[in-house]
Structure formats: structure tokens, C-alpha cells
Amino acid sequence: MRAKRLAAAAVAGLTALSLLTACSGESPNSNNNRSGSTTVLKVGMPNGPQTENHNPFLGSSSGASLGYRWQIYEPLVMTNAIRPADPGKPWLATKWEWSDGYKAVALTIRDGVTWSDGKPFSAEDVAFTFELIKKHEGLNGAAVPYGDITVAGNVVNMTFGSPQFVNQAKILNAIPMVPKHIWSGIADPTTDINKNPVGTGPFTLKSFTPQTTTLVARDGYWQDPPAVKELRYTSYTDNNAQTTALANGEAEWSFVFIPNYQAVYVSKNPEHNKVWPASVLGIHGLYINTTKKPFDNPALRRAMNMVINRNDIFVQAEAAYFHPEVTSVTGIPTPAGESFIAPEFKGQLHKVDVDGAKRELTAAGFTFDGNTLKDPTGQPVTLTLTDPAGWSDYITSLEIVKDNLSQIGITATVDKANQDAWFQAVEEGNFDATFRWTNGGTTPYDIYQTIMDGALLKPIGTPASGNFGRFDNPEATAALAAFANAADDAARTTAMNTLQKIFVEQMPMIPVGADNAGGAYVTSNWVGWPDDANPYAPAQPTQPNAVDVVLNLKPANA
């Protein structure tokens, strides 16, 4: 399935949650039971052979792809995408206080924490980490405008060039803290593979192969030691191989799309084989490269949107559970985002309308030559739909889209790409159309920012952290900035309504399904997983919260 779809939470909005007033507390997992004989937890991801790279800042690294970076490195605060209104859980920071309209934050750093090499962790390390991100644009995926970063005892004070209401969790939850005494000697932190990772987390690297990475619990961790003493991360070739591994017990935890999941996975061990598709406010859909003609024409993009059969994709590609249909024309998932939908779009739902799409096209100067759509210059309209070969739900989605587009004379082909090559091509804008996810958060801001923010716009050939379709619309960029910088809810509502209007009229990305931050896990050996009864964290092994999940696990036979 997807390395970054699962792994890039470091800049992804699955962690973009609200962090409101100052919070403090004792060790977050101080009361866990750590008895029992089971010691190994087997984690799997369907991302194919890995190239060794333990750089915790890089979404393309093996540490991000498999998720083990968050067992070695830790954030300041644990937020919860499943319950975004909840206050964050103190982690490496015990308190965080925003001021000056979210243009300043004071971070109180936890005492008594050590790096895995035994050296003390301090506020100086935190300040250094943020200075590193400030200095290197390639590490600042959220484009946070860092200002002054100073240290006073165990408090780090930071200022920002603009309000950070929308970036609170990206700052506090999605950035791994790194040791100054090591990273100050790294020439280029945007490319270094970090061969010998040293973090504050409960685990250290034992071994790496392209197939399996093994971590072991370390001495001196600042919380109660985990009951899990060894983590084995295996990268399976594709979704099918990963599903088989879960079904037969070879793997115990994954985030993977499972077609016919009841029959092929749950039924194999109904008592213990679990799927928890917890929803969040993010979406998946078809990104269109708006720099390529004739797809720079919004009428063509609107027509394409009008023929996409979202229910077919939900049922056939997403097994009727994984990514629920996005029905609102605004692209905002409901019911989670219902309160944000502008009055003019209330009750306006996506529906398949081939005849309406054809009228849209002919009104914009497109013509039909038999079953072939021709652009206003007389050229047939063709495009390549691309996603990694192993991501079966996305590939099936593309096949459905290909068939849908043929109804309005567009000839599409499906390219089953190499995963690494796909990531590079999408980030550099070298594609026609691709299924991909957006960031998510407590408002639709992160959805629209991922798709439309001119602040993330890069030239073709230069990697971008968002706006992959190179949508260049100053009005959208201004509305995003207005939402982020708003002084009150009324101003944010006005900006959000503007964003919806632009999205509906311009259709820079065709929304299809809502995101989820759940996972698949096996309870035969380990219990304490998040679920509907106790949604304390996302159940994805690639999220920052993965370390919280592991610390909450205890042997089933205890």
C-alpha cells in the first residue's frame, strides 16, 4: 500500500490536531502492566524492499516507510487524530503555552530524559532541532515561518512570523527531536541516512536488511520500560502479501488495505484478527497536473469529476470500509466536516452525470469525434493514471476511473509504477494524474492546503511537500492565509467558504474517499490496542503515536 500514505505523518495532517491550553502531567504510561512472557511484536508494511535510511525527518526514508522512526525518536506532545478536540498528552514537553495570537509558544521540556547513548536530553536539543528545520527548507514541510528560538533553563521560547493556529500539532506532534551533539556534525541533514540513530525513544536499532528491520528495547528510557522487548518490521511486497502475513500470524500489526477483509483476514481468527478503520478529516482522490494542457482547463477537470463513480470505487476498490465516499461537492468528508460546509453548498452531492459532463465540455470548446474527446486545438484527450504497483486499492481505483473517463471520450492508461519512482515523480510534478491522500486535521484547512496552497508551489522538477498538481491560484492562496491568520471564527468561516467555492469551480483535485487512521492488528499475543472503546491513539504503526501504542501493549497471557 503506501509508504507515505501510511508514513508521512511527520508533515501530514493526520497529526494536525488542536492543541489548546497549557497541559502538564506525569509519565503518560506510568501505570501499564509489564508482566508476561511474550516479548516480540511483529510489524509489517506492504512497501517492498527498503533502502537503509534512518533519517527521522525524511518521509521517503525506510524509518518513515515502516514507521520505526517513531520508536527511536519522539515528539514533544502526543495528539490524537481520532479525537482531535482532546488536549495533547505531555511527552518530551510537559507544558506548552501559546500567546500573541498563536505567534509565540513557550515549551517546558521534561527533565530526566536521556538519549539512547546515555547523554542527557535538554531544552538545548529542542531548540537545536527547530533551528535545524528553520535553516533547511527541505525539512520544513509545513512551511512554518519560524522566528526567534531561545532557551531559558528548561523552557524553549519560539516566535513565528504569522499565527500558527493551524500548525499547532505539526509543530508539537510531528517533529522528531534529535540530539544536538550528533546532528550538529551532520553536513546535510536533508540527505544524510543517519546510519546509527540515537533518540530518546524506548527502542534502538539492532539490525537492518531490505526486508526486515529489528529494534530492541533500551535501558534508561524515561518512562516505564515497554513489555515489548523486540520490534521486527518486515516490508512485504504488496497488499496481498501483507494480508496473508496478518492472516497467518506472521505479522501482528499493519496499516494495509484488505480486499474482502472479513473472509480473507478476520474469519481466519475471529477472536483475535481485528480491523479498526477509525476516520479522520482528510481525503483521498485524483490529483490532476494542472500545468499540462488541456488539463489546465477547469471545465475539463469539472467534467472528469462529474463522471467518477465514487460508490464503485468504495465498494470495489475499498472493500466498502477503507475510504468512505466523499459525497459533498466541496470535497469535505461528512459527517465529520458537515459544520464547515458553506450554505451555498449544503445538500449539494456528487452524482454521476455523463450527459452533464459532455455539455460542460462542448460549452468550453471541446468536441467529440465519435467516441474520442478532442480539446479546443483538435487534439485527442489522453492521460496516464499512475500509482505504485503494490497499492491494490489505488490501482483498482485507477482502473475504475479509466473506465469512467472513457464515457466522455478520454483515453486513459494505468501505469503501475515503482514506489520510489512514483514518490519522486509526484513530488516533482512529473505526472498526469494520480490517486493520493491529503493532510488532515480538525478543520478542512489541511485538505485544501495540500491541494491548493501557492505557498507550497514548486516548479516542475523541484520536489514539493504539497500542491502536487501545481495549482496556481492566488485567490486560494490568499484564502488559506486568511484562514490561518484569522483573529476569530467569523473570519475563518469567511475564508473557508471562499476556499470551497474555488475548489468546486476549479476542481484541482477530484475528491473520492475519506481518510482513516486505523489499522489491522492481532490480539493473540498482545492486548491494549486502541479501538472504539478506547480510541487513545491512531492504530497506524507509521504515526508518531505508534510509540504510545507499543507502550500501552501488554502480553495477552499476563
CSV table of N, CA and C in Angstrom, one decimal, residues 378-460:
chain,number,residue,atom,x,y,z
A,378,GLY,N,-8.0,20.5,-31.3
A,378,GLY,CA,-8.3,19.4,-32.1
A,378,GLY,C,-7.5,18.2,-31.8
A,379,GLN,N,-6.8,18.2,-30.7
A,379,GLN,CA,-6.0,17.0,-30.3
A,379,GLN,C,-6.8,16.1,-29.4
A,380,PRO,N,-6.7,14.8,-29.6
A,380,PRO,CA,-7.4,13.8,-28.7
A,380,PRO,C,-6.9,14.0,-27.2
A,381,VAL,N,-7.8,13.9,-26.3
A,381,VAL,CA,-7.5,14.0,-24.9
A,381,VAL,C,-7.1,12.6,-24.3
A,382,THR,N,-5.9,12.5,-23.9
A,382,THR,CA,-5.4,11.3,-23.3
A,382,THR,C,-4.6,11.6,-22.0
A,383,LEU,N,-4.5,10.7,-21.1
A,383,LEU,CA,-3.7,10.9,-19.9
A,383,LEU,C,-3.3,9.5,-19.3
A,384,THR,N,-2.2,9.6,-18.5
A,384,THR,CA,-1.7,8.4,-17.8
A,384,THR,C,-2.1,8.6,-16.3
A,385,LEU,N,-2.7,7.5,-15.8
A,385,LEU,CA,-3.0,7.5,-14.4
A,385,LEU,C,-2.0,6.6,-13.7
A,386,THR,N,-1.4,7.1,-12.6
A,386,THR,CA,-0.3,6.3,-12.1
A,386,THR,C,-0.3,6.2,-10.6
A,387,ASP,N,0.1,5.1,-10.1
A,387,ASP,CA,0.2,4.8,-8.6
A,387,ASP,C,1.2,3.6,-8.5
A,388,PRO,N,1.7,3.4,-7.3
A,388,PRO,CA,2.6,2.2,-7.1
A,388,PRO,C,1.9,0.9,-7.3
A,389,ALA,N,2.7,0.0,-7.9
A,389,ALA,CA,2.1,-1.3,-8.4
A,389,ALA,C,1.5,-2.1,-7.2
A,390,GLY,N,2.1,-2.0,-6.0
A,390,GLY,CA,1.6,-2.8,-4.9
A,390,GLY,C,0.4,-2.3,-4.2
A,391,TRP,N,0.0,-1.0,-4.5
A,391,TRP,CA,-1.1,-0.4,-3.8
A,391,TRP,C,-2.4,-0.8,-4.4
A,392,SER,N,-2.9,-2.0,-4.1
A,392,SER,CA,-4.0,-2.6,-4.9
A,392,SER,C,-5.3,-1.8,-4.9
A,393,ASP,N,-5.6,-1.1,-3.8
A,393,ASP,CA,-6.8,-0.3,-3.8
A,393,ASP,C,-6.7,0.9,-4.7
A,394,TYR,N,-5.6,1.5,-4.7
A,394,TYR,CA,-5.4,2.6,-5.6
A,394,TYR,C,-5.4,2.2,-7.1
A,395,ILE,N,-4.7,1.1,-7.4
A,395,ILE,CA,-4.7,0.6,-8.7
A,395,ILE,C,-6.1,0.2,-9.2
A,396,THR,N,-6.9,-0.4,-8.4
A,396,THR,CA,-8.2,-0.7,-8.7
A,396,THR,C,-9.0,0.6,-8.9
A,397,SER,N,-8.8,1.5,-8.1
A,397,SER,CA,-9.5,2.8,-8.2
A,397,SER,C,-9.2,3.5,-9.6
A,398,LEU,N,-7.9,3.4,-10.0
A,398,LEU,CA,-7.5,4.0,-11.3
A,398,LEU,C,-8.1,3.2,-12.4
A,399,GLU,N,-8.3,1.9,-12.3
A,399,GLU,CA,-9.0,1.2,-13.4
A,399,GLU,C,-10.4,1.6,-13.5
A,400,ILE,N,-11.1,1.9,-12.4
A,400,ILE,CA,-12.5,2.4,-12.4
A,400,ILE,C,-12.5,3.8,-13.0
A,401,VAL,N,-11.6,4.6,-12.6
A,401,VAL,CA,-11.5,6.0,-13.2
A,401,VAL,C,-11.3,5.9,-14.7
A,402,LYS,N,-10.4,5.0,-15.1
A,402,LYS,CA,-10.1,4.9,-16.6
A,402,LYS,C,-11.4,4.5,-17.3
A,403,ASP,N,-12.2,3.6,-16.8
A,403,ASP,CA,-13.4,3.3,-17.4
A,403,ASP,C,-14.4,4.4,-17.4
A,404,ASN,N,-14.5,5.1,-16.3
A,404,ASN,CA,-15.4,6.3,-16.1
A,404,ASN,C,-15.1,7.3,-17.2
A,405,LEU,N,-13.8,7.7,-17.3
A,405,LEU,CA,-13.4,8.7,-18.2
A,405,LEU,C,-13.6,8.4,-19.7
A,406,SER,N,-13.6,7.1,-20.0
A,406,SER,CA,-13.9,6.6,-21.4
A,406,SER,C,-15.3,7.0,-21.8
A,407,GLN,N,-16.2,7.3,-20.8
A,407,GLN,CA,-17.6,7.6,-21.2
A,407,GLN,C,-17.7,9.1,-21.7
A,408,ILE,N,-16.6,9.8,-21.5
A,408,ILE,CA,-16.6,11.2,-22.1
A,408,ILE,C,-15.4,11.3,-23.1
A,409,GLY,N,-15.0,10.2,-23.6
A,409,GLY,CA,-14.1,10.1,-24.7
A,409,GLY,C,-12.6,10.3,-24.4
A,410,ILE,N,-12.3,10.3,-23.1
A,410,ILE,CA,-10.9,10.4,-22.7
A,410,ILE,C,-10.2,9.0,-22.7
A,411,THR,N,-9.1,8.9,-23.3
A,411,THR,CA,-8.3,7.6,-23.3
A,411,THR,C,-7.3,7.7,-22.2
A,412,ALA,N,-7.5,6.8,-21.2
A,412,ALA,CA,-6.5,6.8,-20.1
A,412,ALA,C,-5.8,5.5,-20.1
A,413,THR,N,-4.6,5.5,-19.6
A,413,THR,CA,-3.8,4.3,-19.4
A,413,THR,C,-3.4,4.3,-17.9
A,414,VAL,N,-3.2,3.1,-17.3
A,414,VAL,CA,-2.8,2.9,-15.9
A,414,VAL,C,-1.4,2.5,-15.9
A,415,ASP,N,-0.6,3.3,-15.2
A,415,ASP,CA,0.8,3.0,-15.0
A,415,ASP,C,1.0,2.5,-13.6
A,416,LYS,N,1.5,1.2,-13.5
A,416,LYS,CA,1.8,0.6,-12.2
A,416,LYS,C,3.3,0.8,-11.9
A,417,ALA,N,3.5,1.9,-11.1
A,417,ALA,CA,4.9,2.4,-11.0
A,417,ALA,C,5.6,1.8,-9.9
A,418,ASN,N,6.9,1.9,-9.9
A,418,ASN,CA,7.8,1.6,-8.8
A,418,ASN,C,7.5,2.7,-7.7
A,419,GLN,N,7.5,2.2,-6.5
A,419,GLN,CA,7.0,3.1,-5.4
A,419,GLN,C,8.0,4.3,-5.3
A,420,ASP,N,9.2,4.1,-5.2
A,420,ASP,CA,10.2,5.2,-5.0
A,420,ASP,C,10.1,6.2,-6.2
A,421,ALA,N,10.0,5.6,-7.4
A,421,ALA,CA,10.0,6.5,-8.6
A,421,ALA,C,8.7,7.3,-8.6
A,422,TRP,N,7.6,6.7,-8.1
A,422,TRP,CA,6.3,7.4,-8.0
A,422,TRP,C,6.4,8.5,-7.1
A,423,PHE,N,6.9,8.3,-5.9
A,423,PHE,CA,7.0,9.4,-4.9
A,423,PHE,C,7.8,10.6,-5.5
A,424,GLN,N,8.9,10.3,-6.2
A,424,GLN,CA,9.7,11.3,-6.8
A,424,GLN,C,9.0,12.0,-7.9
A,425,ALA,N,8.3,11.3,-8.7
A,425,ALA,CA,7.6,11.9,-9.9
A,425,ALA,C,6.4,12.8,-9.4
A,426,VAL,N,5.7,12.3,-8.4
A,426,VAL,CA,4.6,13.2,-7.9
A,426,VAL,C,5.1,14.4,-7.2
A,427,GLU,N,6.1,14.3,-6.4
A,427,GLU,CA,6.6,15.4,-5.7
A,427,GLU,C,7.3,16.4,-6.6
A,428,GLU,N,7.8,16.0,-7.7
A,428,GLU,CA,8.4,16.9,-8.7
A,428,GLU,C,7.5,17.3,-9.8
A,429,GLY,N,6.2,16.8,-9.7
A,429,GLY,CA,5.2,17.3,-10.7
A,429,GLY,C,5.3,16.6,-12.1
A,430,ASN,N,6.0,15.5,-12.1
A,430,ASN,CA,6.1,14.8,-13.4
A,430,ASN,C,5.1,13.6,-13.5
A,431,PHE,N,3.9,14.0,-13.7
A,431,PHE,CA,2.8,13.0,-13.8
A,431,PHE,C,1.6,13.7,-14.5
A,432,ASP,N,0.7,12.9,-14.9
A,432,ASP,CA,-0.6,13.4,-15.5
A,432,ASP,C,-1.7,13.5,-14.4
A,433,ALA,N,-1.9,12.3,-13.8
A,433,ALA,CA,-2.9,12.2,-12.7
A,433,ALA,C,-2.6,11.0,-11.9
A,434,THR,N,-2.9,11.2,-10.6
A,434,THR,CA,-2.5,10.1,-9.6
A,434,THR,C,-3.5,10.2,-8.4
A,435,PHE,N,-3.8,9.0,-7.9
A,435,PHE,CA,-4.5,8.9,-6.6
A,435,PHE,C,-3.5,9.2,-5.5
A,436,ARG,N,-3.9,10.0,-4.6
A,436,ARG,CA,-3.1,10.3,-3.4
A,436,ARG,C,-4.0,10.9,-2.3
A,437,TRP,N,-3.4,11.0,-1.1
A,437,TRP,CA,-4.1,11.5,0.0
A,437,TRP,C,-3.8,12.9,0.3
A,438,THR,N,-4.5,13.6,1.2
A,438,THR,CA,-4.2,14.9,1.6
A,438,THR,C,-3.8,14.8,3.1
A,439,ASN,N,-3.3,15.9,3.6
A,439,ASN,CA,-3.2,16.1,5.0
A,439,ASN,C,-4.5,16.2,5.6
A,440,GLY,N,-4.6,16.0,6.9
A,440,GLY,CA,-5.9,16.1,7.6
A,440,GLY,C,-5.7,16.8,9.0
A,441,GLY,N,-6.8,17.2,9.6
A,441,GLY,CA,-6.7,17.9,10.8
A,441,GLY,C,-8.1,18.1,11.5
A,442,THR,N,-8.2,19.1,12.3
A,442,THR,CA,-9.5,19.4,12.9
A,442,THR,C,-10.4,20.2,12.1
A,443,THR,N,-10.0,20.8,11.0
A,443,THR,CA,-10.8,21.6,10.1
A,443,THR,C,-10.4,21.1,8.7
A,444,PRO,N,-11.2,21.5,7.6
A,444,PRO,CA,-10.8,21.2,6.3
A,444,PRO,C,-9.6,22.0,5.7
A,445,TYR,N,-9.1,22.9,6.5
A,445,TYR,CA,-7.9,23.7,6.1
A,445,TYR,C,-6.8,22.8,5.5
A,446,ASP,N,-6.5,21.8,6.2
A,446,ASP,CA,-5.3,21.0,5.8
A,446,ASP,C,-5.6,20.3,4.5
A,447,ILE,N,-6.9,19.9,4.2
A,447,ILE,CA,-7.2,19.3,3.0
A,447,ILE,C,-7.0,20.3,1.8
A,448,TYR,N,-7.5,21.5,2.0
A,448,TYR,CA,-7.4,22.4,0.9
A,448,TYR,C,-5.9,22.9,0.8
A,449,GLN,N,-5.2,23.0,1.9
A,449,GLN,CA,-3.9,23.5,1.8
A,449,GLN,C,-3.0,22.5,1.0
A,450,THR,N,-3.2,21.2,1.2
A,450,THR,CA,-2.5,20.2,0.5
A,450,THR,C,-2.7,20.3,-1.0
A,451,ILE,N,-3.9,20.7,-1.4
A,451,ILE,CA,-4.3,20.7,-2.8
A,451,ILE,C,-4.0,22.0,-3.5
A,452,MET,N,-4.2,23.2,-2.8
A,452,MET,CA,-4.3,24.4,-3.5
A,452,MET,C,-3.3,25.5,-3.0
A,453,ASP,N,-2.5,25.3,-2.0
A,453,ASP,CA,-1.7,26.3,-1.4
A,453,ASP,C,-0.5,26.8,-2.3
A,454,GLY,N,-0.6,28.0,-2.8
A,454,GLY,CA,0.5,28.6,-3.6
A,454,GLY,C,1.8,28.7,-2.8
A,455,ALA,N,1.8,28.7,-1.5
A,455,ALA,CA,3.0,28.8,-0.7
A,455,ALA,C,3.8,27.5,-0.8
A,456,LEU,N,3.1,26.4,-1.3
A,456,LEU,CA,3.8,25.1,-1.5
A,456,LEU,C,4.2,24.9,-2.9
A,457,LEU,N,3.8,25.8,-3.8
A,457,LEU,CA,4.0,25.6,-5.2
A,457,LEU,C,5.5,25.6,-5.6
A,458,LYS,N,5.9,24.6,-6.3
A,458,LYS,CA,7.3,24.5,-6.8
A,458,LYS,C,7.3,24.3,-8.3
A,459,PRO,N,8.4,24.7,-8.9
A,459,PRO,CA,8.5,24.5,-10.4
A,459,PRO,C,8.5,23.0,-10.7
A,460,ILE,N,8.1,22.6,-11.9
A,460,ILE,CA,8.2,21.2,-12.3
A,460,ILE,C,9.7,20.8,-12.2
